[in-house]
Structure formats: structure tokens, C-alpha cells
PDB file of C-alpha atoms in Angstrom:
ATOM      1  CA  UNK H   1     -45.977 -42.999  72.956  1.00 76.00           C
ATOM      2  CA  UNK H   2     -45.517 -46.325  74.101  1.00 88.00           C
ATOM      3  CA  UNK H   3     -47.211 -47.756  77.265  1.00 92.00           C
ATOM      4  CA  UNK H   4     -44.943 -48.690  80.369  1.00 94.00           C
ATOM      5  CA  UNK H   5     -46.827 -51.554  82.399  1.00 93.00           C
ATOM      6  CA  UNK H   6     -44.418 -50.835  85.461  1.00 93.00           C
ATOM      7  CA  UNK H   7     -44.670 -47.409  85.203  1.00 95.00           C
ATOM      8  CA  UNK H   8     -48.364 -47.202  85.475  1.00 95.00           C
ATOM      9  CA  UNK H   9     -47.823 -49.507  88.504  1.00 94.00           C
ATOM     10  CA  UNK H  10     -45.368 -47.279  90.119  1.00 94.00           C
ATOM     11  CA  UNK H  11     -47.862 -43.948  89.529  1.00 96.00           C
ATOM     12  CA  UNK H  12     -50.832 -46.169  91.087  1.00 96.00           C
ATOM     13  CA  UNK H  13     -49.109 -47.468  94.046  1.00 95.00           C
ATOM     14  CA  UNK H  14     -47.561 -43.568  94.673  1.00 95.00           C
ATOM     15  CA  UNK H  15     -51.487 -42.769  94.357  1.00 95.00           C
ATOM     16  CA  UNK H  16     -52.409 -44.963  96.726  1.00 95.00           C
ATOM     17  CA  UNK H  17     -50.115 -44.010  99.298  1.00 94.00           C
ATOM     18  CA  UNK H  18     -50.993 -39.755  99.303  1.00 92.00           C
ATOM     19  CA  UNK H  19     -54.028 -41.742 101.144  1.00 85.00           C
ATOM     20  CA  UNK H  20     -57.115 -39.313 101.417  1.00 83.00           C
ATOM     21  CA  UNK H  21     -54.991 -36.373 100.016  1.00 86.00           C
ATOM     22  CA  UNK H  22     -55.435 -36.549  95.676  1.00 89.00           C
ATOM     23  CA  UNK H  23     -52.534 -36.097  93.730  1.00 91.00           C
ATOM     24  CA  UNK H  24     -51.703 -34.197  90.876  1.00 92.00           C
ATOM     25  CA  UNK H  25     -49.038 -34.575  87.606  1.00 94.00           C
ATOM     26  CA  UNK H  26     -47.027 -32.337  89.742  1.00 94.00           C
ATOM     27  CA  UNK H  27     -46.823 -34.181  93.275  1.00 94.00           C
ATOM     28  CA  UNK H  28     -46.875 -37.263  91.296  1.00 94.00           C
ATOM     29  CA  UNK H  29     -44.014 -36.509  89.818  1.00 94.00           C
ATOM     30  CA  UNK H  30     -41.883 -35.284  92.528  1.00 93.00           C
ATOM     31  CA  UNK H  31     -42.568 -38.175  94.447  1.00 92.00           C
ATOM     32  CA  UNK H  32     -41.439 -40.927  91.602  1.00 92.00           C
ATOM     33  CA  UNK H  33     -37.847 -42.045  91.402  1.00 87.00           C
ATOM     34  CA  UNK H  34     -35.597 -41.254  88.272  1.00 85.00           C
ATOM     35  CA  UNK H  35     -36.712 -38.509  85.565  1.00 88.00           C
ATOM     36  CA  UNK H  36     -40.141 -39.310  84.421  1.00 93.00           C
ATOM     37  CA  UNK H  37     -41.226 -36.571  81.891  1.00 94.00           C
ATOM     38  CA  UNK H  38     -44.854 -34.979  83.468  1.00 95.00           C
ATOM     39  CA  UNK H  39     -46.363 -36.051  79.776  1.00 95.00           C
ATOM     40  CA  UNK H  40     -45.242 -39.654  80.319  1.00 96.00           C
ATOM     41  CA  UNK H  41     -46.779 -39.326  83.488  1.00 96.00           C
ATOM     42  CA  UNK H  42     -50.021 -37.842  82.443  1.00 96.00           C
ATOM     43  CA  UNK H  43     -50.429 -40.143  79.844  1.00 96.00           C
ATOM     44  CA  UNK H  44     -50.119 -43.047  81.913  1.00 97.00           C
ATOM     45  CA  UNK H  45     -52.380 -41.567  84.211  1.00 96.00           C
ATOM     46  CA  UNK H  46     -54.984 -41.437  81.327  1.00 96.00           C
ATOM     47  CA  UNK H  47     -54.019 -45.114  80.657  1.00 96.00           C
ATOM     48  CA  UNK H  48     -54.855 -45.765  84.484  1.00 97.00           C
ATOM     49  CA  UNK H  49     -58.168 -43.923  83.823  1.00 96.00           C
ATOM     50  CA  UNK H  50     -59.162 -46.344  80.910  1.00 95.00           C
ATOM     51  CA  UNK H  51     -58.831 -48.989  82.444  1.00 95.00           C
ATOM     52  CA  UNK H  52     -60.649 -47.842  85.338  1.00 95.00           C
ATOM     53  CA  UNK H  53     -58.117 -47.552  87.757  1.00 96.00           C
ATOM     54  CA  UNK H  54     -57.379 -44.605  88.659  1.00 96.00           C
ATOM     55  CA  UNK H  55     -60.339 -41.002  88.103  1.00 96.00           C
ATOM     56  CA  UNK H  56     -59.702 -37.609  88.131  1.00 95.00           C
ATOM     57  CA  UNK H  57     -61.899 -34.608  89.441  1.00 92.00           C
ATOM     58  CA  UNK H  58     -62.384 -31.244  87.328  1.00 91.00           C
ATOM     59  CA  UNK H  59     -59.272 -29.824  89.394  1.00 92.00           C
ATOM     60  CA  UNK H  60     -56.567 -32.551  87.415  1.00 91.00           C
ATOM     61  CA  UNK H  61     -56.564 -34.151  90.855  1.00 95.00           C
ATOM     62  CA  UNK H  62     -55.724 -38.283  90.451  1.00 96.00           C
ATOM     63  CA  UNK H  63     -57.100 -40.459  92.786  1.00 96.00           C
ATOM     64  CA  UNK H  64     -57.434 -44.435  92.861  1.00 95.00           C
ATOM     65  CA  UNK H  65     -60.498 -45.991  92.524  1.00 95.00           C
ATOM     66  CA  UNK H  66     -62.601 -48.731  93.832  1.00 94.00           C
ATOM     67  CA  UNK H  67     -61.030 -51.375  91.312  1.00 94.00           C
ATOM     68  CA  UNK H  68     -57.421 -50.038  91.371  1.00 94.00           C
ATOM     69  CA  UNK H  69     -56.955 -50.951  95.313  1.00 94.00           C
ATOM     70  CA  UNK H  70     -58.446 -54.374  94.210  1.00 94.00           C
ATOM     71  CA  UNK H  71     -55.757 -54.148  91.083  1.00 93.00           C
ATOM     72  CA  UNK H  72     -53.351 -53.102  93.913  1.00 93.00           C
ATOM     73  CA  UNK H  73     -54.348 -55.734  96.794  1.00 92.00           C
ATOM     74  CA  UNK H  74     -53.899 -58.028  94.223  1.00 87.00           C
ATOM     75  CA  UNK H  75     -50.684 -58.548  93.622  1.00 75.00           C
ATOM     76  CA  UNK H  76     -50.567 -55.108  91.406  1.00 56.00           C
ATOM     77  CA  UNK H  77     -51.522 -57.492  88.168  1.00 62.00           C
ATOM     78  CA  UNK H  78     -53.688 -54.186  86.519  1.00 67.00           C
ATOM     79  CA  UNK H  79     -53.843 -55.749  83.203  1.00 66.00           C
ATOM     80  CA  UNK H  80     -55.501 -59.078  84.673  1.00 63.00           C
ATOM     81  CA  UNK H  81     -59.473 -58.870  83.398  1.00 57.00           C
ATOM     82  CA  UNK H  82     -61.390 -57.499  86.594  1.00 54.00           C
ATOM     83  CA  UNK H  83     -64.608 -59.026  87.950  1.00 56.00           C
ATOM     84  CA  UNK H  84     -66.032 -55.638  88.117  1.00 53.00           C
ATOM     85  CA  UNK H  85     -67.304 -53.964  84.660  1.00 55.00           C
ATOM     86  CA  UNK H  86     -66.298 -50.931  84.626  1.00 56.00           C
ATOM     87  CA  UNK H  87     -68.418 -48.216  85.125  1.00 58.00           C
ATOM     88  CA  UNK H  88     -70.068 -46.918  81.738  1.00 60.00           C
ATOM     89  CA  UNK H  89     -69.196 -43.232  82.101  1.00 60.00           C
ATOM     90  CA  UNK H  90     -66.297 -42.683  83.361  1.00 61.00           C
ATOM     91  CA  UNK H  91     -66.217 -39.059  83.215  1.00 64.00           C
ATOM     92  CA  UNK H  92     -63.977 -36.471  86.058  1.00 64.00           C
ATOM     93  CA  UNK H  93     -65.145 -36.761  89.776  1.00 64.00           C
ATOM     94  CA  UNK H  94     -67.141 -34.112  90.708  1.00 50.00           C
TER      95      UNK H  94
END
């Protein structure tokens, strides 16, 4: 599967704006324009998560992180190199 820069950029700003309430595959989904395919989604999602951008709890809820609102206050560049490391586990929310 091939990675969609814009995409991923339209599933973290739709993250960012559920505010305090998480988002799942499903809400995500509903809420982006056009058909995008729940298994494009998740796997973007997962893409988000590499990169530190976006974590997920043991529930498959998606939320953004710390360095995603930077990614996001930024301009939305989330492939320019952060300042921040990212964190060495980055395991589900708990």
C-alpha cells in the first residue's frame, strides 16, 4: 500500500478537531470527504503513529499527540524532522 502524504494530513487535522473526544477508524471515516477505504485509513493512522503523531489507547481510540499539534500548528508540514525525539516506546495509551 502506498503512503498518501495528504491523506494522513486530512485524518490528523479531522483528529484534531473531535477535540477531547478520541476517534476511532469508524468516526474517522464518516467524517472524511470522498470514499476512503477504513484499511487505507487505518494504515495511515499507523503511519501517523510512527512518526509520532498521532497514539492510540487499548480501545483502537486515535488521538493526536503532543508533536502532531506542533506538526499541525505548523503549517501541517508532518514529514519536516521534529525538534522533539520521539518518545522511545511508543506503545497504546493506557
Amino acid at each position: 500500500m502506498k503512503r498518501d502524504k495528504a491523506l494522513m494530513g486530512a485524518i490528523l487535522k479531522q483528529l484534531a478537531s473531535f477535540g477531547t473526544i478520541y476517534g476511532d477508524v469508524e468516526k474517522i471515516h464518516a467524517s472524511l470527504p470522498g470514499q476512503v477505504a477504513p484499511e487505507l485509513i487505518l494504515h495511515h493512522l499507523r503511519l501517523l503513529h510512527d512518526r509520532g503523531l498521532a497514539a492510540v489507547d487499548m480501545h483502537n481510540f486515535w488521538r493526536v499527540t503532543d508533536q502532531g499539534y506542533d506538526a499541525l500548528d505548523s503549517g501541517g508540514d508532518l514529514f519536516a524532522t521534529q525538534d522533539v525525539p520521539p518518545a522511545p516506546n511508543r506503545g497504546i495509551d493506557n
